[in-house]
């Protein structure tokens, strides 16, 4: 199986696009669940709720159930998501490169193997099994990446070579002049340029004559060589790099810092070792304090930067002194020729210079001995950190090396694989956040939550226990879960006082069905259904015209739509039958509507305050009549 080479789209939450979804009849009477509005900001596809595709709903439910029942998996996915973000691109800086390739096992591939181990089992949802197969096939890239890193590491070591001698003032205050006195040595630069130069050819070389005669190829070769030479020349080191100077200065400063006082141990009855150790540390500390701010002390350092990093050895120390007095005037040499006077002047200057050198040496002897005694400064070759120098002369080359001819193909495959996994982990983490949102809502409102069972075995109907009235969500009121008989081709009539929860109950069943057919959890102890293709709702609150006229038009629209599908594929909620008319007229209208619905054997939930209509439905239409009170 080949590694994914293109973005995965929505791997876990397929957008159904133009495929059929639930037909919502009278959508103005349908309240989008509050939880759906919150989910839209979590990265799930907005247009994919309310499906009629059993396979898609079932695939989503498998994922929702896995994450709802396994909080430890949600935590792992969150951690993997953060790691995949970090490793979405191959290392492009020193720290990342050394971190990823300096370990025994590449942390990115360790994460991939951990994901495979977590989900490579029989009860894993099919979409995660598909992911695992893709990840297994990608493991072949691990060794190729290892080889890529080895090639690049080798070339990075040979990018630049510099060596020489430098005079520095390591003890001077930072705000004072610490520039080098002189530099002697050789500097070599070998740039790791990409072999694939994009040369812009003149338009005249693209005609037919130039192509067949080889002129185009000749011009391209000439320009490529010219660009390459120009690139090397532009990279040449013409001045001593400040990055190298800073690394040397910082490294030498660190070599002569006072050490931390260590406890020499010993026994309480013999405190002498501790006393001597403290005395020695105090001597070093006082010596270092004396050096602080001394801009008259100059160290001569030899350095080498290349394959082994930055090494340096201190080979000399001098104490800068004022120039000795040089009192010489030609008038003191009357009778001398001009040539003789010039010779005498040179001798006088030589004497003054020897005197100055001697004073410099004598002034530094004591400090030299102490530096050697306390820090072995003049007897060792030190390896110094070279962060600034590496950034300028080594790690800059990473992008060129990745895109070199020998590396470009595997680099692109690795980048594609990382983008694929990063996108998948984003989707997994988004789905985990959605599931956690349901859990947090349930905890805050003290209501149950579960993943619904979507049936496809010939059993028809909607059944549930402890369903929360989610139509009340966001109102700040107590939400008391309720039960209803299985809704399967019969009528359920709800009665009770005005404002007692009849409408909330009916709407909550409709909205929970919509959640269930979106592949999401529902707020219930348990919830099962076969797939519905039509959800119809009729209320009196929305529409233009008189209440009765609006109601009748909505009922007409409802009947027109539900007759287009098999009776078991719809669920209907009719709110407040007979509202807005005299009771007798409402009773007559209600009988007509209910008789029509019963004759077609539709699944119907309705409520009414006309008790005669409820009794009629119970006696003549075999309706189940339930009275809603504060405890449901």
PDB file of N, CA, C and O in Angstrom, residues 279-329:
ATOM      1  N   UNK A 279      38.294  27.992  51.782  1.00  0.00           N
ATOM      2  CA  UNK A 279      39.365  28.965  51.591  1.00  0.00           C
ATOM      3  C   UNK A 279      39.806  29.010  50.131  1.00  0.00           C
ATOM      4  O   UNK A 279      40.012  30.086  49.557  1.00  0.00           O
ATOM      5  N   UNK A 280      39.932  27.803  49.518  1.00  0.00           N
ATOM      6  CA  UNK A 280      40.345  27.739  48.114  1.00  0.00           C
ATOM      7  C   UNK A 280      39.304  28.397  47.211  1.00  0.00           C
ATOM      8  O   UNK A 280      39.646  29.146  46.285  1.00  0.00           O
ATOM      9  N   UNK A 281      38.047  28.123  47.480  1.00  0.00           N
ATOM     10  CA  UNK A 281      36.992  28.726  46.671  1.00  0.00           C
ATOM     11  C   UNK A 281      36.957  30.236  46.844  1.00  0.00           C
ATOM     12  O   UNK A 281      36.703  30.976  45.894  1.00  0.00           O
ATOM     13  N   UNK A 282      37.211  30.697  48.037  1.00  0.00           N
ATOM     14  CA  UNK A 282      37.232  32.154  48.277  1.00  0.00           C
ATOM     15  C   UNK A 282      38.365  32.804  47.511  1.00  0.00           C
ATOM     16  O   UNK A 282      38.215  33.916  46.979  1.00  0.00           O
ATOM     17  N   UNK A 283      39.524  32.127  47.430  1.00  0.00           N
ATOM     18  CA  UNK A 283      40.662  32.680  46.689  1.00  0.00           C
ATOM     19  C   UNK A 283      40.311  32.834  45.204  1.00  0.00           C
ATOM     20  O   UNK A 283      40.607  33.855  44.579  1.00  0.00           O
ATOM     21  N   UNK A 284      39.688  31.789  44.640  1.00  0.00           N
ATOM     22  CA  UNK A 284      39.306  31.846  43.227  1.00  0.00           C
ATOM     23  C   UNK A 284      38.267  32.937  43.003  1.00  0.00           C
ATOM     24  O   UNK A 284      38.341  33.699  42.022  1.00  0.00           O
ATOM     25  N   UNK A 285      37.311  33.016  43.910  1.00  0.00           N
ATOM     26  CA  UNK A 285      36.263  34.024  43.775  1.00  0.00           C
ATOM     27  C   UNK A 285      36.839  35.432  43.823  1.00  0.00           C
ATOM     28  O   UNK A 285      36.479  36.302  43.011  1.00  0.00           O
ATOM     29  N   UNK A 286      37.760  35.672  44.738  1.00  0.00           N
ATOM     30  CA  UNK A 286      38.386  37.001  44.854  1.00  0.00           C
ATOM     31  C   UNK A 286      39.220  37.312  43.623  1.00  0.00           C
ATOM     32  O   UNK A 286      39.253  38.453  43.139  1.00  0.00           O
ATOM     33  N   UNK A 287      39.904  36.287  43.096  1.00  0.00           N
ATOM     34  CA  UNK A 287      40.714  36.488  41.900  1.00  0.00           C
ATOM     35  C   UNK A 287      39.839  36.878  40.711  1.00  0.00           C
ATOM     36  O   UNK A 287      40.158  37.804  39.955  1.00  0.00           O
ATOM     37  N   UNK A 288      38.730  36.156  40.539  1.00  0.00           N
ATOM     38  CA  UNK A 288      37.819  36.468  39.430  1.00  0.00           C
ATOM     39  C   UNK A 288      37.205  37.851  39.591  1.00  0.00           C
ATOM     40  O   UNK A 288      36.978  38.561  38.600  1.00  0.00           O
ATOM     41  N   UNK A 289      36.940  38.249  40.828  1.00  0.00           N
ATOM     42  CA  UNK A 289      36.393  39.578  41.067  1.00  0.00           C
ATOM     43  C   UNK A 289      37.414  40.643  40.678  1.00  0.00           C
ATOM     44  O   UNK A 289      37.072  41.700  40.149  1.00  0.00           O
ATOM     45  N   UNK A 290      38.699  40.344  40.938  1.00  0.00           N
ATOM     46  CA  UNK A 290      39.764  41.285  40.568  1.00  0.00           C
ATOM     47  C   UNK A 290      39.877  41.432  39.048  1.00  0.00           C
ATOM     48  O   UNK A 290      40.191  42.516  38.535  1.00  0.00           O
ATOM     49  N   UNK A 291      39.605  40.341  38.313  1.00  0.00           N
ATOM     50  CA  UNK A 291      39.703  40.400  36.848  1.00  0.00           C
ATOM     51  C   UNK A 291      38.553  41.171  36.219  1.00  0.00           C
ATOM     52  O   UNK A 291      38.679  41.673  35.096  1.00  0.00           O
ATOM     53  N   UNK A 292      37.443  41.241  36.910  1.00  0.00           N
ATOM     54  CA  UNK A 292      36.239  41.826  36.336  1.00  0.00           C
ATOM     55  C   UNK A 292      36.474  43.284  35.933  1.00  0.00           C
ATOM     56  O   UNK A 292      36.959  44.107  36.709  1.00  0.00           O
ATOM     57  N   UNK A 293      36.155  43.592  34.690  1.00  0.00           N
ATOM     58  CA  UNK A 293      36.273  44.952  34.188  1.00  0.00           C
ATOM     59  C   UNK A 293      37.663  45.325  33.718  1.00  0.00           C
ATOM     60  O   UNK A 293      37.889  46.474  33.308  1.00  0.00           O
ATOM     61  N   UNK A 294      38.606  44.373  33.742  1.00  0.00           N
ATOM     62  CA  UNK A 294      39.991  44.681  33.343  1.00  0.00           C
ATOM     63  C   UNK A 294      40.082  44.688  31.815  1.00  0.00           C
ATOM     64  O   UNK A 294      40.226  43.661  31.174  1.00  0.00           O
ATOM     65  N   UNK A 295      40.025  45.872  31.215  1.00  0.00           N
ATOM     66  CA  UNK A 295      40.159  45.944  29.764  1.00  0.00           C
ATOM     67  C   UNK A 295      41.612  46.126  29.342  1.00  0.00           C
ATOM     68  O   UNK A 295      41.906  46.333  28.166  1.00  0.00           O
ATOM     69  N   UNK A 296      42.536  46.030  30.311  1.00  0.00           N
ATOM     70  CA  UNK A 296      43.955  46.129  29.974  1.00  0.00           C
ATOM     71  C   UNK A 296      44.596  44.755  29.786  1.00  0.00           C
ATOM     72  O   UNK A 296      45.762  44.661  29.416  1.00  0.00           O
ATOM     73  N   UNK A 297      43.823  43.678  30.045  1.00  0.00           N
ATOM     74  CA  UNK A 297      44.347  42.329  29.889  1.00  0.00           C
ATOM     75  C   UNK A 297      43.903  41.749  28.550  1.00  0.00           C
ATOM     76  O   UNK A 297      42.710  41.717  28.242  1.00  0.00           O
ATOM     77  N   UNK A 298      44.844  41.281  27.753  1.00  0.00           N
ATOM     78  CA  UNK A 298      44.555  40.789  26.409  1.00  0.00           C
ATOM     79  C   UNK A 298      45.046  39.354  26.293  1.00  0.00           C
ATOM     80  O   UNK A 298      46.212  39.058  26.601  1.00  0.00           O
ATOM     81  N   UNK A 299      44.152  38.469  25.847  1.00  0.00           N
ATOM     82  CA  UNK A 299      44.506  37.077  25.607  1.00  0.00           C
ATOM     83  C   UNK A 299      44.710  36.853  24.113  1.00  0.00           C
ATOM     84  O   UNK A 299      43.951  37.363  23.289  1.00  0.00           O
ATOM     85  N   UNK A 300      45.711  36.068  23.779  1.00  0.00           N
ATOM     86  CA  UNK A 300      45.922  35.645  22.397  1.00  0.00           C
ATOM     87  C   UNK A 300      45.413  34.215  22.272  1.00  0.00           C
ATOM     88  O   UNK A 300      45.832  33.334  23.032  1.00  0.00           O
ATOM     89  N   UNK A 301      44.502  34.002  21.329  1.00  0.00           N
ATOM     90  CA  UNK A 301      43.811  32.718  21.213  1.00  0.00           C
ATOM     91  C   UNK A 301      43.972  32.181  19.799  1.00  0.00           C
ATOM     92  O   UNK A 301      43.765  32.910  18.824  1.00  0.00           O
ATOM     93  N   UNK A 302      44.347  30.911  19.690  1.00  0.00           N
ATOM     94  CA  UNK A 302      44.272  30.240  18.390  1.00  0.00           C
ATOM     95  C   UNK A 302      42.938  29.492  18.335  1.00  0.00           C
ATOM     96  O   UNK A 302      42.477  28.964  19.351  1.00  0.00           O
ATOM     97  N   UNK A 303      42.294  29.450  17.164  1.00  0.00           N
ATOM     98  CA  UNK A 303      40.984  28.812  17.058  1.00  0.00           C
ATOM     99  C   UNK A 303      40.901  27.989  15.780  1.00  0.00           C
ATOM    100  O   UNK A 303      41.649  28.193  14.819  1.00  0.00           O
ATOM    101  N   UNK A 304      39.979  27.051  15.809  1.00  0.00           N
ATOM    102  CA  UNK A 304      39.723  26.198  14.637  1.00  0.00           C
ATOM    103  C   UNK A 304      38.232  25.874  14.621  1.00  0.00           C
ATOM    104  O   UNK A 304      37.689  25.367  15.611  1.00  0.00           O
ATOM    105  N   UNK A 305      37.573  26.160  13.516  1.00  0.00           N
ATOM    106  CA  UNK A 305      36.147  25.857  13.377  1.00  0.00           C
ATOM    107  C   UNK A 305      35.953  24.982  12.153  1.00  0.00           C
ATOM    108  O   UNK A 305      36.423  25.302  11.066  1.00  0.00           O
ATOM    109  N   UNK A 306      35.284  23.865  12.334  1.00  0.00           N
ATOM    110  CA  UNK A 306      35.060  22.967  11.215  1.00  0.00           C
ATOM    111  C   UNK A 306      34.298  21.740  11.639  1.00  0.00           C
ATOM    112  O   UNK A 306      33.311  21.833  12.395  1.00  0.00           O
ATOM    113  N   UNK A 307      34.754  20.586  11.204  1.00  0.00           N
ATOM    114  CA  UNK A 307      34.020  19.341  11.411  1.00  0.00           C
ATOM    115  C   UNK A 307      33.804  19.034  12.888  1.00  0.00           C
ATOM    116  O   UNK A 307      32.779  18.484  13.278  1.00  0.00           O
ATOM    117  N   UNK A 308      34.772  19.377  13.737  1.00  0.00           N
ATOM    118  CA  UNK A 308      34.673  19.079  15.172  1.00  0.00           C
ATOM    119  C   UNK A 308      34.068  20.217  15.968  1.00  0.00           C
ATOM    120  O   UNK A 308      34.114  20.211  17.196  1.00  0.00           O
ATOM    121  N   UNK A 309      33.502  21.190  15.301  1.00  0.00           N
ATOM    122  CA  UNK A 309      32.944  22.336  16.003  1.00  0.00           C
ATOM    123  C   UNK A 309      34.000  23.414  16.194  1.00  0.00           C
ATOM    124  O   UNK A 309      34.926  23.562  15.386  1.00  0.00           O
ATOM    125  N   UNK A 310      33.897  24.143  17.288  1.00  0.00           N
ATOM    126  CA  UNK A 310      34.804  25.257  17.569  1.00  0.00           C
ATOM    127  C   UNK A 310      35.753  24.864  18.703  1.00  0.00           C
ATOM    128  O   UNK A 310      35.308  24.563  19.818  1.00  0.00           O
ATOM    129  N   UNK A 311      37.048  24.841  18.406  1.00  0.00           N
ATOM    130  CA  UNK A 311      38.046  24.583  19.439  1.00  0.00           C
ATOM    131  C   UNK A 311      38.967  25.795  19.544  1.00  0.00           C
ATOM    132  O   UNK A 311      39.184  26.518  18.552  1.00  0.00           O
ATOM    133  N   UNK A 312      39.511  25.992  20.729  1.00  0.00           N
ATOM    134  CA  UNK A 312      40.372  27.159  20.941  1.00  0.00           C
ATOM    135  C   UNK A 312      41.430  26.827  21.991  1.00  0.00           C
ATOM    136  O   UNK A 312      41.211  26.000  22.881  1.00  0.00           O
ATOM    137  N   UNK A 313      42.603  27.467  21.857  1.00  0.00           N
ATOM    138  CA  UNK A 313      43.668  27.336  22.848  1.00  0.00           C
ATOM    139  C   UNK A 313      44.242  28.719  23.119  1.00  0.00           C
ATOM    140  O   UNK A 313      44.542  29.475  22.181  1.00  0.00           O
ATOM    141  N   UNK A 314      44.396  29.046  24.405  1.00  0.00           N
ATOM    142  CA  UNK A 314      44.953  30.341  24.794  1.00  0.00           C
ATOM    143  C   UNK A 314      46.468  30.204  24.833  1.00  0.00           C
ATOM    144  O   UNK A 314      47.006  29.348  25.551  1.00  0.00           O
ATOM    145  N   UNK A 315      47.164  31.013  24.045  1.00  0.00           N
ATOM    146  CA  UNK A 315      48.618  30.858  23.924  1.00  0.00           C
ATOM    147  C   UNK A 315      49.383  32.055  24.474  1.00  0.00           C
ATOM    148  O   UNK A 315      50.616  32.035  24.487  1.00  0.00           O
ATOM    149  N   UNK A 316      48.691  33.092  24.924  1.00  0.00           N
ATOM    150  CA  UNK A 316      49.426  34.237  25.439  1.00  0.00           C
ATOM    151  C   UNK A 316      48.561  35.199  26.218  1.00  0.00           C
ATOM    152  O   UNK A 316      47.339  35.235  26.043  1.00  0.00           O
ATOM    153  N   UNK A 317      49.215  35.941  27.133  1.00  0.00           N
ATOM    154  CA  UNK A 317      48.539  36.972  27.929  1.00  0.00           C
ATOM    155  C   UNK A 317      49.468  38.171  28.019  1.00  0.00           C
ATOM    156  O   UNK A 317      50.674  38.036  28.237  1.00  0.00           O
ATOM    157  N   UNK A 318      48.899  39.342  27.864  1.00  0.00           N
ATOM    158  CA  UNK A 318      49.698  40.556  28.077  1.00  0.00           C
ATOM    159  C   UNK A 318      48.837  41.611  28.737  1.00  0.00           C
ATOM    160  O   UNK A 318      47.612  41.623  28.599  1.00  0.00           O
ATOM    161  N   UNK A 319      49.537  42.453  29.451  1.00  0.00           N
ATOM    162  CA  UNK A 319      48.871  43.561  30.152  1.00  0.00           C
ATOM    163  C   UNK A 319      49.222  44.842  29.408  1.00  0.00           C
ATOM    164  O   UNK A 319      50.387  45.226  29.316  1.00  0.00           O
ATOM    165  N   UNK A 320      48.234  45.456  28.879  1.00  0.00           N
ATOM    166  CA  UNK A 320      48.451  46.674  28.100  1.00  0.00           C
ATOM    167  C   UNK A 320      48.938  47.785  29.010  1.00  0.00           C
ATOM    168  O   UNK A 320      48.368  48.038  30.078  1.00  0.00           O
ATOM    169  N   UNK A 321      50.039  48.462  28.601  1.00  0.00           N
ATOM    170  CA  UNK A 321      50.608  49.559  29.400  1.00  0.00           C
ATOM    171  C   UNK A 321      50.688  50.812  28.549  1.00  0.00           C
ATOM    172  O   UNK A 321      50.620  50.767  27.322  1.00  0.00           O
ATOM    173  N   UNK A 322      50.836  51.917  29.238  1.00  0.00           N
ATOM    174  CA  UNK A 322      51.007  53.172  28.520  1.00  0.00           C
ATOM    175  C   UNK A 322      52.349  53.169  27.795  1.00  0.00           C
ATOM    176  O   UNK A 322      53.322  52.550  28.240  1.00  0.00           O
ATOM    177  N   UNK A 323      52.397  53.838  26.655  1.00  0.00           N
ATOM    178  CA  UNK A 323      53.645  53.934  25.907  1.00  0.00           C
ATOM    179  C   UNK A 323      54.716  54.609  26.777  1.00  0.00           C
ATOM    180  O   UNK A 323      54.444  55.633  27.423  1.00  0.00           O
ATOM    181  N   UNK A 324      55.948  54.042  26.854  1.00  0.00           N
ATOM    182  CA  UNK A 324      57.022  54.698  27.640  1.00  0.00           C
ATOM    183  C   UNK A 324      57.348  56.074  27.056  1.00  0.00           C
ATOM    184  O   UNK A 324      57.155  56.328  25.861  1.00  0.00           O
ATOM    185  N   UNK A 325      57.841  56.972  27.940  1.00  0.00           N
ATOM    186  CA  UNK A 325      58.208  58.320  27.475  1.00  0.00           C
ATOM    187  C   UNK A 325      59.295  58.220  26.417  1.00  0.00           C
ATOM    188  O   UNK A 325      60.277  57.488  26.555  1.00  0.00           O
ATOM    189  N   UNK A 326      59.118  58.974  25.365  1.00  0.00           N
ATOM    190  CA  UNK A 326      60.082  58.945  24.262  1.00  0.00           C
ATOM    191  C   UNK A 326      60.531  60.380  24.016  1.00  0.00           C
ATOM    192  O   UNK A 326      59.911  61.126  23.268  1.00  0.00           O
ATOM    193  N   UNK A 327      61.582  60.779  24.752  1.00  0.00           N
ATOM    194  CA  UNK A 327      62.071  62.158  24.657  1.00  0.00           C
ATOM    195  C   UNK A 327      63.290  62.191  23.729  1.00  0.00           C
ATOM    196  O   UNK A 327      64.417  61.867  24.120  1.00  0.00           O
ATOM    197  N   UNK A 328      63.062  62.539  22.530  1.00  0.00           N
ATOM    198  CA  UNK A 328      64.134  62.547  21.543  1.00  0.00           C
ATOM    199  C   UNK A 328      63.937  63.744  20.623  1.00  0.00           C
ATOM    200  O   UNK A 328      62.832  63.948  20.100  1.00  0.00           O
ATOM    201  N   UNK A 329      64.999  64.530  20.493  1.00  0.00           N
ATOM    202  CA  UNK A 329      64.931  65.701  19.614  1.00  0.00           C
ATOM    203  C   UNK A 329      66.206  65.751  18.781  1.00  0.00           C
ATOM    204  O   UNK A 329      67.314  65.515  19.291  1.00  0.00           O
TER     205      UNK A 329
END
